[in-house]
mmCIF file of C-alpha atoms and ligand atoms in Angstrom:
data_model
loop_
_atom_site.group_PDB
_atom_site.id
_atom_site.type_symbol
_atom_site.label_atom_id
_atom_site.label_comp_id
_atom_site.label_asym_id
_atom_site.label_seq_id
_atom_site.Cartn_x
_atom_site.Cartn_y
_atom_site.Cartn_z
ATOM 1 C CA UNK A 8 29.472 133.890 116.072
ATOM 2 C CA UNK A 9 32.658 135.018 117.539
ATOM 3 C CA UNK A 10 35.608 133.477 117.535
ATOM 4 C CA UNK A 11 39.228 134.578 118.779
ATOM 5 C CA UNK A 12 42.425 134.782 117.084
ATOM 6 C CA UNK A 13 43.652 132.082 118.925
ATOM 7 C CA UNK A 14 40.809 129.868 117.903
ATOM 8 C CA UNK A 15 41.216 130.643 114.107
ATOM 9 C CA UNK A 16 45.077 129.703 114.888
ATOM 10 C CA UNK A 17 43.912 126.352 116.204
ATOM 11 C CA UNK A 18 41.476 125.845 113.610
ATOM 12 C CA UNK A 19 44.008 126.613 111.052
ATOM 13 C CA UNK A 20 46.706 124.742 112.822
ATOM 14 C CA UNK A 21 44.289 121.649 112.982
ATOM 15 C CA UNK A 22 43.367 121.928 109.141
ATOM 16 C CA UNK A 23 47.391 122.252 108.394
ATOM 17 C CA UNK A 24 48.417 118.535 110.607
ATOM 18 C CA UNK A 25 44.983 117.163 109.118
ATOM 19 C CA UNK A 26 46.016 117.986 106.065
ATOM 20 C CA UNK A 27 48.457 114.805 105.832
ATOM 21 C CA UNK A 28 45.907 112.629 107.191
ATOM 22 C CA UNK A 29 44.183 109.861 105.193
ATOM 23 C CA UNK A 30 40.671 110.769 106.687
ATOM 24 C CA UNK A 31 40.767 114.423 105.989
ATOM 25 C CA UNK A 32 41.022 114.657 102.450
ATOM 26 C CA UNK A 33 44.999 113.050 101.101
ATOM 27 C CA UNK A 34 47.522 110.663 102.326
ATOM 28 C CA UNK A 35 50.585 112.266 101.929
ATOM 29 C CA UNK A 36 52.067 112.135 98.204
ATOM 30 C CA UNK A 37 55.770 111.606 96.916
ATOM 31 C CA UNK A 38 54.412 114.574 94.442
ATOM 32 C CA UNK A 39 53.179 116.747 96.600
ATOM 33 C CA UNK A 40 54.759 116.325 99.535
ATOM 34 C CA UNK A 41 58.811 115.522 98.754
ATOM 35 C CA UNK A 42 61.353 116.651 96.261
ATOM 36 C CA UNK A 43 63.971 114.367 94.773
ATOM 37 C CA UNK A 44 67.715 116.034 96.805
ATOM 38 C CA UNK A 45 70.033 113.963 94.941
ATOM 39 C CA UNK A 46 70.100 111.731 91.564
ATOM 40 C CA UNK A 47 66.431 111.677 89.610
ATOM 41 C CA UNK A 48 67.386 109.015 87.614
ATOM 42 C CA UNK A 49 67.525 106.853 90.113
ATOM 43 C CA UNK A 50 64.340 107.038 91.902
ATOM 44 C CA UNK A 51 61.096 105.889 89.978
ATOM 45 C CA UNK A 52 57.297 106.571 91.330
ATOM 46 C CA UNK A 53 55.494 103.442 90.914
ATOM 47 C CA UNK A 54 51.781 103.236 92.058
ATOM 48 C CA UNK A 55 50.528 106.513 91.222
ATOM 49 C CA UNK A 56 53.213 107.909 93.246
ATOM 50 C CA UNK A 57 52.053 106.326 96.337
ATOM 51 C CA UNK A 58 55.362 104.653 96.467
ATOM 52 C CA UNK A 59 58.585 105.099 95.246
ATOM 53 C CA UNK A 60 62.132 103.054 94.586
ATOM 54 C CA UNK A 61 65.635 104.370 95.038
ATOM 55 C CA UNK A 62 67.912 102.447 93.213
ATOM 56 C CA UNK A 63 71.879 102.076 94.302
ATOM 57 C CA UNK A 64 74.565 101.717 91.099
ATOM 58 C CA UNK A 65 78.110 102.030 91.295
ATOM 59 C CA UNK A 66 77.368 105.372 89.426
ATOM 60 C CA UNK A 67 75.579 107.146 91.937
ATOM 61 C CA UNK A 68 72.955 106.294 95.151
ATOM 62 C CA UNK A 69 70.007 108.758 95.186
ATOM 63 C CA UNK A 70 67.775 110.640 97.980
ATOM 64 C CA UNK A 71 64.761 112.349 98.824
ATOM 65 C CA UNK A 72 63.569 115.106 100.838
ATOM 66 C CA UNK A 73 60.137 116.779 102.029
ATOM 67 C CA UNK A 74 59.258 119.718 101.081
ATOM 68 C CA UNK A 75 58.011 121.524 104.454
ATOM 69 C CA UNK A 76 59.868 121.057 107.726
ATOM 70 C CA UNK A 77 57.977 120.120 110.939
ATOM 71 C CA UNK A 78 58.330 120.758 114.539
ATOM 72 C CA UNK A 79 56.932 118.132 116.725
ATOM 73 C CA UNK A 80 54.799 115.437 115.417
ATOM 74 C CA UNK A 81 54.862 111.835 113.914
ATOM 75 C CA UNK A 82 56.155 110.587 110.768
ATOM 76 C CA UNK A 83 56.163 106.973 109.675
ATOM 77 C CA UNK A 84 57.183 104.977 106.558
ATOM 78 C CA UNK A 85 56.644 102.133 104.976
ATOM 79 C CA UNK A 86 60.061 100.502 103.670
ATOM 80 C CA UNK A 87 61.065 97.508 102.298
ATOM 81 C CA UNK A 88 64.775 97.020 102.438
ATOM 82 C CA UNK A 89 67.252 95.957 99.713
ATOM 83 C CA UNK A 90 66.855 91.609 99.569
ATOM 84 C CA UNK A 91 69.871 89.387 99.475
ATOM 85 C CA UNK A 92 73.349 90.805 99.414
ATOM 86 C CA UNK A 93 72.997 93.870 101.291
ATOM 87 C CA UNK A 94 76.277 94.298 102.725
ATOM 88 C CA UNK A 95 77.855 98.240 102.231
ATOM 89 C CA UNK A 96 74.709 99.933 101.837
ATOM 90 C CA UNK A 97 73.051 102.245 104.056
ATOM 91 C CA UNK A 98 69.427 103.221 103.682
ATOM 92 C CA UNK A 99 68.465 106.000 105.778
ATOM 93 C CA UNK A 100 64.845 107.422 106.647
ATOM 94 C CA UNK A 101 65.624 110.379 109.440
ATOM 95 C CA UNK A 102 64.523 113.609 109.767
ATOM 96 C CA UNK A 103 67.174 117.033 110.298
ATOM 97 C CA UNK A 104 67.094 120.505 110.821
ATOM 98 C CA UNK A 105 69.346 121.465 108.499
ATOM 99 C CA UNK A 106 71.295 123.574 110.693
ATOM 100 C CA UNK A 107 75.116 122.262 110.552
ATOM 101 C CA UNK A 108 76.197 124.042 113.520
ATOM 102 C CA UNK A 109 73.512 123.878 116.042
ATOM 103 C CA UNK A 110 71.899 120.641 113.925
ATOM 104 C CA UNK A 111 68.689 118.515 115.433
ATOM 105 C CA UNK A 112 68.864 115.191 114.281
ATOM 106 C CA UNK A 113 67.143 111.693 114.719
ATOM 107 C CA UNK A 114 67.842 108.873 112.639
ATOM 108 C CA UNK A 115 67.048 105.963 111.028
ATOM 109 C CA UNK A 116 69.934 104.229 109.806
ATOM 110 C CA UNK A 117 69.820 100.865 107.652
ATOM 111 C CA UNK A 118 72.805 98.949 107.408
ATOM 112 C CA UNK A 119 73.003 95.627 104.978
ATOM 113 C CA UNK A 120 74.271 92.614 105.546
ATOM 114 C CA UNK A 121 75.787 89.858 103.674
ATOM 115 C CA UNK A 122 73.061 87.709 102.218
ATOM 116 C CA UNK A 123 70.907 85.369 105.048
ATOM 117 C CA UNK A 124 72.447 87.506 107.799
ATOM 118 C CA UNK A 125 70.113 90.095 109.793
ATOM 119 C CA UNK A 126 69.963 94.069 108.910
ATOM 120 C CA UNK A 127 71.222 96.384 111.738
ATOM 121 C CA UNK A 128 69.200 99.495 112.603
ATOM 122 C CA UNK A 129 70.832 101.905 113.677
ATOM 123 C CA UNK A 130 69.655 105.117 115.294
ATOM 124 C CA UNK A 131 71.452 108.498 116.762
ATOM 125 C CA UNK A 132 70.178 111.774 117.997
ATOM 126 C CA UNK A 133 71.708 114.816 117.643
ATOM 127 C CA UNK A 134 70.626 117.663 119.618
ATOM 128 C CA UNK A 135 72.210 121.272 118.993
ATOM 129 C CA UNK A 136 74.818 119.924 116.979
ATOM 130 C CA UNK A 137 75.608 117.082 119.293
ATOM 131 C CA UNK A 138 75.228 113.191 117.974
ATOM 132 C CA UNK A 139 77.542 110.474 119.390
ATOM 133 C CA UNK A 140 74.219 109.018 120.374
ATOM 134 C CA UNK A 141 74.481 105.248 118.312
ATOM 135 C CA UNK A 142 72.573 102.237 119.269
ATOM 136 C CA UNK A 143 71.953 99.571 117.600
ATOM 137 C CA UNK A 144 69.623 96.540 117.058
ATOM 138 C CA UNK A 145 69.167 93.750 114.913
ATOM 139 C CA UNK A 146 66.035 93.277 113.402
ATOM 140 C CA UNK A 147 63.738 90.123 114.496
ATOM 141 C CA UNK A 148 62.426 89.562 110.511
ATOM 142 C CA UNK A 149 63.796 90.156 107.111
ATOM 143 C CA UNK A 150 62.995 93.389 106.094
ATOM 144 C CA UNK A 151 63.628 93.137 102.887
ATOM 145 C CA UNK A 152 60.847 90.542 102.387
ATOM 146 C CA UNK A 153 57.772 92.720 103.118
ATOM 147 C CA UNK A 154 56.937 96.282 103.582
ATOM 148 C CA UNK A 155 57.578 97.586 107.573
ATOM 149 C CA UNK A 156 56.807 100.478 109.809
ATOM 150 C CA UNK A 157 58.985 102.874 110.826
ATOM 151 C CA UNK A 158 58.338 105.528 112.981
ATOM 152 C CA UNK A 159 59.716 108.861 114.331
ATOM 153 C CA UNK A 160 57.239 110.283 117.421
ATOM 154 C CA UNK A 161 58.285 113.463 118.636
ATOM 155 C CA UNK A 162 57.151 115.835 121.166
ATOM 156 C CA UNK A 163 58.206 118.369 124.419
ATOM 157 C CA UNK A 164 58.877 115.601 126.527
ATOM 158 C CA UNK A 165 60.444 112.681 124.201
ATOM 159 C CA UNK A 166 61.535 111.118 120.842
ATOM 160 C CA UNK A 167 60.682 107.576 120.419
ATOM 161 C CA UNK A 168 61.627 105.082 117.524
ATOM 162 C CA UNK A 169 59.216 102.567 116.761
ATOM 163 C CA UNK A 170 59.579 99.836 114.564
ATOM 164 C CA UNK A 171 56.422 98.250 113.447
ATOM 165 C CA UNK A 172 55.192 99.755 116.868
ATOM 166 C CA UNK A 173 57.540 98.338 119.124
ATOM 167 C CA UNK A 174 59.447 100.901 120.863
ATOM 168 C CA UNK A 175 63.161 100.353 120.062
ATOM 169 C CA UNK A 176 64.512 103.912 121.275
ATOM 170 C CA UNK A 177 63.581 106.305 123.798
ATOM 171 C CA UNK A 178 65.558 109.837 124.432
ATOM 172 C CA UNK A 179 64.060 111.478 127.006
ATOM 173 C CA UNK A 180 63.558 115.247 127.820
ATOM 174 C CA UNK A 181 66.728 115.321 130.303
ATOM 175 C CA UNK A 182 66.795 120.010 130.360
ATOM 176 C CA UNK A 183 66.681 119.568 133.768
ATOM 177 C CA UNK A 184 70.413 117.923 133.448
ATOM 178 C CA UNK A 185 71.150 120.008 131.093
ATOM 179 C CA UNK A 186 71.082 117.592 128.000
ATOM 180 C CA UNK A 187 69.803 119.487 124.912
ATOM 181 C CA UNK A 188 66.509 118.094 123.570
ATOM 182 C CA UNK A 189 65.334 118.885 119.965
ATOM 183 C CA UNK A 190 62.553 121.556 120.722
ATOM 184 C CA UNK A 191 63.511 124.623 118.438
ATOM 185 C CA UNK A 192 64.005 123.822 115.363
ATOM 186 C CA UNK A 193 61.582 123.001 112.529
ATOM 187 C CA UNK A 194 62.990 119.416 110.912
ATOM 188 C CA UNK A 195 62.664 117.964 107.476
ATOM 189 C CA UNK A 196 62.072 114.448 106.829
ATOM 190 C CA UNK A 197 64.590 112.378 104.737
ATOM 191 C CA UNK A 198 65.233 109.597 102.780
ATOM 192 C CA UNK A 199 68.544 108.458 101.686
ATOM 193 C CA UNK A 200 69.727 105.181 99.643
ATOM 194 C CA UNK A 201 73.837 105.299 99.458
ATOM 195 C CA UNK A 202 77.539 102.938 99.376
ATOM 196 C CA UNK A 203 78.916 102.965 102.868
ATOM 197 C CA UNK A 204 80.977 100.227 102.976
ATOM 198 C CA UNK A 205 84.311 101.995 104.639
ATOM 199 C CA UNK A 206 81.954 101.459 107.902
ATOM 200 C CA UNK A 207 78.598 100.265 107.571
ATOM 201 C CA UNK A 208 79.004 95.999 107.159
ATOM 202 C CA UNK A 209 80.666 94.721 110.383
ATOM 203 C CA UNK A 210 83.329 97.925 110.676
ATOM 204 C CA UNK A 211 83.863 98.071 106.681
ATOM 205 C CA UNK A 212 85.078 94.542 106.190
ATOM 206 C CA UNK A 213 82.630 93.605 104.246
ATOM 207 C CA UNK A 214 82.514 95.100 100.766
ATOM 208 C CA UNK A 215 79.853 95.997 98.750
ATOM 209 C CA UNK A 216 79.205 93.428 95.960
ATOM 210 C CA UNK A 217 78.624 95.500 92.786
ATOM 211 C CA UNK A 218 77.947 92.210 90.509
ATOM 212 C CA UNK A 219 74.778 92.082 92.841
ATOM 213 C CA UNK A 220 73.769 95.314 91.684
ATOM 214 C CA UNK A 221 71.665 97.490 90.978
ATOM 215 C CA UNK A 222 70.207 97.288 94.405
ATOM 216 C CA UNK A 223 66.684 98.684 95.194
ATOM 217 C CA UNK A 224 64.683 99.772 98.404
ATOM 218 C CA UNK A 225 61.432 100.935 98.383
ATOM 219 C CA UNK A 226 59.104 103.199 100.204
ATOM 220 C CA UNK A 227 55.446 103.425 100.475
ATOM 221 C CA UNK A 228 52.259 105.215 102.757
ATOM 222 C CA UNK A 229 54.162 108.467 103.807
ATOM 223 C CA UNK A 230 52.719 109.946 106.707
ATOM 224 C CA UNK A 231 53.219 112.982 108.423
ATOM 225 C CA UNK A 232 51.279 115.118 111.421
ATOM 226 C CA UNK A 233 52.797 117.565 112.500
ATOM 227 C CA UNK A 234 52.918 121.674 112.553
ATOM 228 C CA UNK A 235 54.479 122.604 109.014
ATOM 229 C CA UNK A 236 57.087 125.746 109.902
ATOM 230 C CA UNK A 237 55.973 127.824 108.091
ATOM 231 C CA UNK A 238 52.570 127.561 109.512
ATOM 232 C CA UNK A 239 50.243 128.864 111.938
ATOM 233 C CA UNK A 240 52.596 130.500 114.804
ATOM 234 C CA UNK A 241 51.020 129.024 117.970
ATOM 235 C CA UNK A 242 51.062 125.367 116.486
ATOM 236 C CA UNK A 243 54.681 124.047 117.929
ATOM 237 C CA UNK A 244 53.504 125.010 121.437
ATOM 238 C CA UNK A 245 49.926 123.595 121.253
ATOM 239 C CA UNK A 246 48.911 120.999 124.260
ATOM 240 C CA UNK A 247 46.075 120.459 122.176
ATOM 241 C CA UNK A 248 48.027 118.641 119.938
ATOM 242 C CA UNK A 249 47.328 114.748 119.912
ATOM 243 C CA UNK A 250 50.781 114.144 119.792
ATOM 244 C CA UNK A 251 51.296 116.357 123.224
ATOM 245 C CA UNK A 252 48.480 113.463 124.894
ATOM 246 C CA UNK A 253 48.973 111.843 127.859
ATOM 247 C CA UNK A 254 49.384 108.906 126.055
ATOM 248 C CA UNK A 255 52.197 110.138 124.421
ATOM 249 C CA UNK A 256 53.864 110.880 127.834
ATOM 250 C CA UNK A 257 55.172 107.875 128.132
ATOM 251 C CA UNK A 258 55.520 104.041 127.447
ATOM 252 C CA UNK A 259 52.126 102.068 128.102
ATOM 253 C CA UNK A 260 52.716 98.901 130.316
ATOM 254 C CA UNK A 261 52.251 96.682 126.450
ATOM 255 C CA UNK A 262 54.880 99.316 124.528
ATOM 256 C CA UNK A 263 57.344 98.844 128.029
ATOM 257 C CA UNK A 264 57.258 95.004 127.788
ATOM 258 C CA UNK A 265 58.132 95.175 124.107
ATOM 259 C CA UNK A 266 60.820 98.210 124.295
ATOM 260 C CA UNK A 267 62.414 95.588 127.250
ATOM 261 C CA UNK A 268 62.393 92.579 125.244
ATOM 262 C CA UNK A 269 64.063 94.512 122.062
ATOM 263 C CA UNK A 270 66.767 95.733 124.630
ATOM 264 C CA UNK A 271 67.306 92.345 125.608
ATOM 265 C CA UNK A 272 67.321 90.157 123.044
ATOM 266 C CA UNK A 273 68.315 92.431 119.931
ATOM 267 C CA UNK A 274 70.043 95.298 121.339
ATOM 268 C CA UNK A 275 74.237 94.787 119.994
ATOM 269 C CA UNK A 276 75.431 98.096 120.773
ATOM 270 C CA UNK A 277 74.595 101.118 122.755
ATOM 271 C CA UNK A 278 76.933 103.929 123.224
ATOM 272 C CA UNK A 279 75.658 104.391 126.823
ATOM 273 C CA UNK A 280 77.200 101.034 128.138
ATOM 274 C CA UNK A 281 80.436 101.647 125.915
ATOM 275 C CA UNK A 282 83.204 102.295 128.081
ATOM 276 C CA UNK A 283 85.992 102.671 125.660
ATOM 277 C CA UNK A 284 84.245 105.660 124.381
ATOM 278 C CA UNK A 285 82.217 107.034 127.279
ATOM 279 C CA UNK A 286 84.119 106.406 130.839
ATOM 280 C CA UNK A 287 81.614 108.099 132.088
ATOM 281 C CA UNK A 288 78.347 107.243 130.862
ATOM 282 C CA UNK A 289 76.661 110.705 129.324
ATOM 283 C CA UNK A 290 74.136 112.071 131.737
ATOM 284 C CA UNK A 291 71.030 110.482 129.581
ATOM 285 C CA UNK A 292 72.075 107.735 130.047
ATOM 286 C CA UNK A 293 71.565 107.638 133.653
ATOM 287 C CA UNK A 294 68.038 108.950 133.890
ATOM 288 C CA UNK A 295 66.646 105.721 133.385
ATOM 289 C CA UNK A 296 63.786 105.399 130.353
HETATM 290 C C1 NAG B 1 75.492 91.174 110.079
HETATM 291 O O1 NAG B 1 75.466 89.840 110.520
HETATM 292 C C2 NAG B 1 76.388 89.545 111.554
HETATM 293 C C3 NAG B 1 76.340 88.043 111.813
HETATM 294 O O2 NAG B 1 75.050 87.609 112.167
HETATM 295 C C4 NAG B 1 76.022 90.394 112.788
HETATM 296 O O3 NAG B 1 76.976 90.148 113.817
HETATM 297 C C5 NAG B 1 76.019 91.868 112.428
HETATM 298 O O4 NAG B 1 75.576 92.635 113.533
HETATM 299 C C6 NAG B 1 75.097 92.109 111.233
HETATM 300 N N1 NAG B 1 74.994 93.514 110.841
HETATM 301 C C7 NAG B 1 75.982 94.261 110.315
HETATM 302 C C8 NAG B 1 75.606 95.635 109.874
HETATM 303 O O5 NAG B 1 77.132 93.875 110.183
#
């Protein structure tokens, strides 16, 4: 049998992403797969470490990081958001490069609410060091009721957010007018539980309510596919990679209908349509979806 160094790469390269995939062997682990970046004693593994709280005090909020960084691919959590009197916290699930200058970012932002009134999610992308990118919707259910999807896909040509797989954010490749695109750098995947409330609850007006605390998120069913840096070399670049699909080209006609309704009927900000910051709209914004 002979086989070539680029098909021991592939092979390799398909062993690494299938690594983190329920059918190959694992699902991905809190133990084996993330590090606690900030407060121990505030984030418990419950369920054999398939899931995990972060708890919120007025001593400290807590966080958690993976332990490989990615380039391209798709990561998705299971969360289920603080319940009742939310308002001042943030919980974040986003993935960065690490890189302050020239940083890659996209985000998942969480911001509470005062009790009964709906979560904002807000999400940003920052592309060789440049964010400014904010939009954000409210969600359509309580998400501190049940567990939820949320979603980061990520290849050469676009990030999407989903949200239980509805599309809610789309940032295209736009090189071609000349808006950076994350496509260099390797990103680690974060989680995040902290006080916010100078901005996070209707402009900082609302204040968090510490007699309502200790307040508690949780996560569950990590999963990530994508090409661990370090890994095989040739990975990043790989059209074979499912993620790289056709499919994953663009919207389907079903994920277009919903990204249109969220846009319409939950969307509350978007920096592209905010002319007090952006006279003229940034050049991503006009290419359309
Ligand atoms: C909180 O609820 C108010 C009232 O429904 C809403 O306008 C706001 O967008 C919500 N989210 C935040 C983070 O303030």
């Amino acid at each position: 049998m002979h086989l070539s160094v680029r098909d021991v790469l592939l092979a390799l390269c398909l062993a690494f992403s299938a690594s983190f995939r329920p059918v190959w062997g694992r699902p991905a682990t809190f133990e084996e797969d993330f590090r606690i970046t900030w407060s121990d004693s505030h984030i418990a593994q419950i369920d054999g470490g398939r899931a995990i709280q972060l708890k919120l005090d007025p001593g400290s909020g807590c966080g958690f990081a993976s332990k490989r960084r990615y380039l391209f691919g798709r990561v998705s959590m299971k969360i289920k958001l603080i319940p009742g009197d939310s308002a001042g916290t943030v919980t974040a699930f986003y993935m960065n490069s690490d890189t302050d200058m020239v940083r890659d970012e996209l985000d998942f932002e969480f911001l509470g609410n005062r009790s009964g009134q709906p979560y904002t999610v807000q999400t940003n992308v920052y592309a060789h060091g440049k964010g400014d990118r904010e939009q954000r919707i409210n969600l359509w259910f309580d998400p501190s009721k049940d567990f939820h999807d949320y979603t980061i896909s990520w290849n050469h040509l676009r990030v999407v957010f989903y949200v239980d797989n509805v599309p809610i954010r789309v940032y295209k490749n736009n090189e071609a007018r000349n808006v950076p695109f994350p496509r260099f750098q390797p990103m680690g995947v974060y989680s995040t539980l902290w006080e916010a409330d100078d901005w996070a609850t209707r402009g900082g007006i609302e204040k968090i309510d510490w007699s309502k605390a200790p307040f508690y998120a949780y996560y569950k069913d990590f999963d990530i596919e994508g090409c661990p840096v370090p890994g095989p070399v040739d990975c990043p670049a790989n059209p074979k990679n499912w993620w790289e699909g056709s499919e994953y080209h663009r919207l389907s006609s079903v994920e277009a209908r919903r990204y249109r309704w969220v846009r319409m009927n939950h969307m509350v900000y978007d920096y592209c349509t905010d002319r007090s910051r952006y006279p003229v709209p940034p050049p991503e914004c006009l290419a359309g979806i």
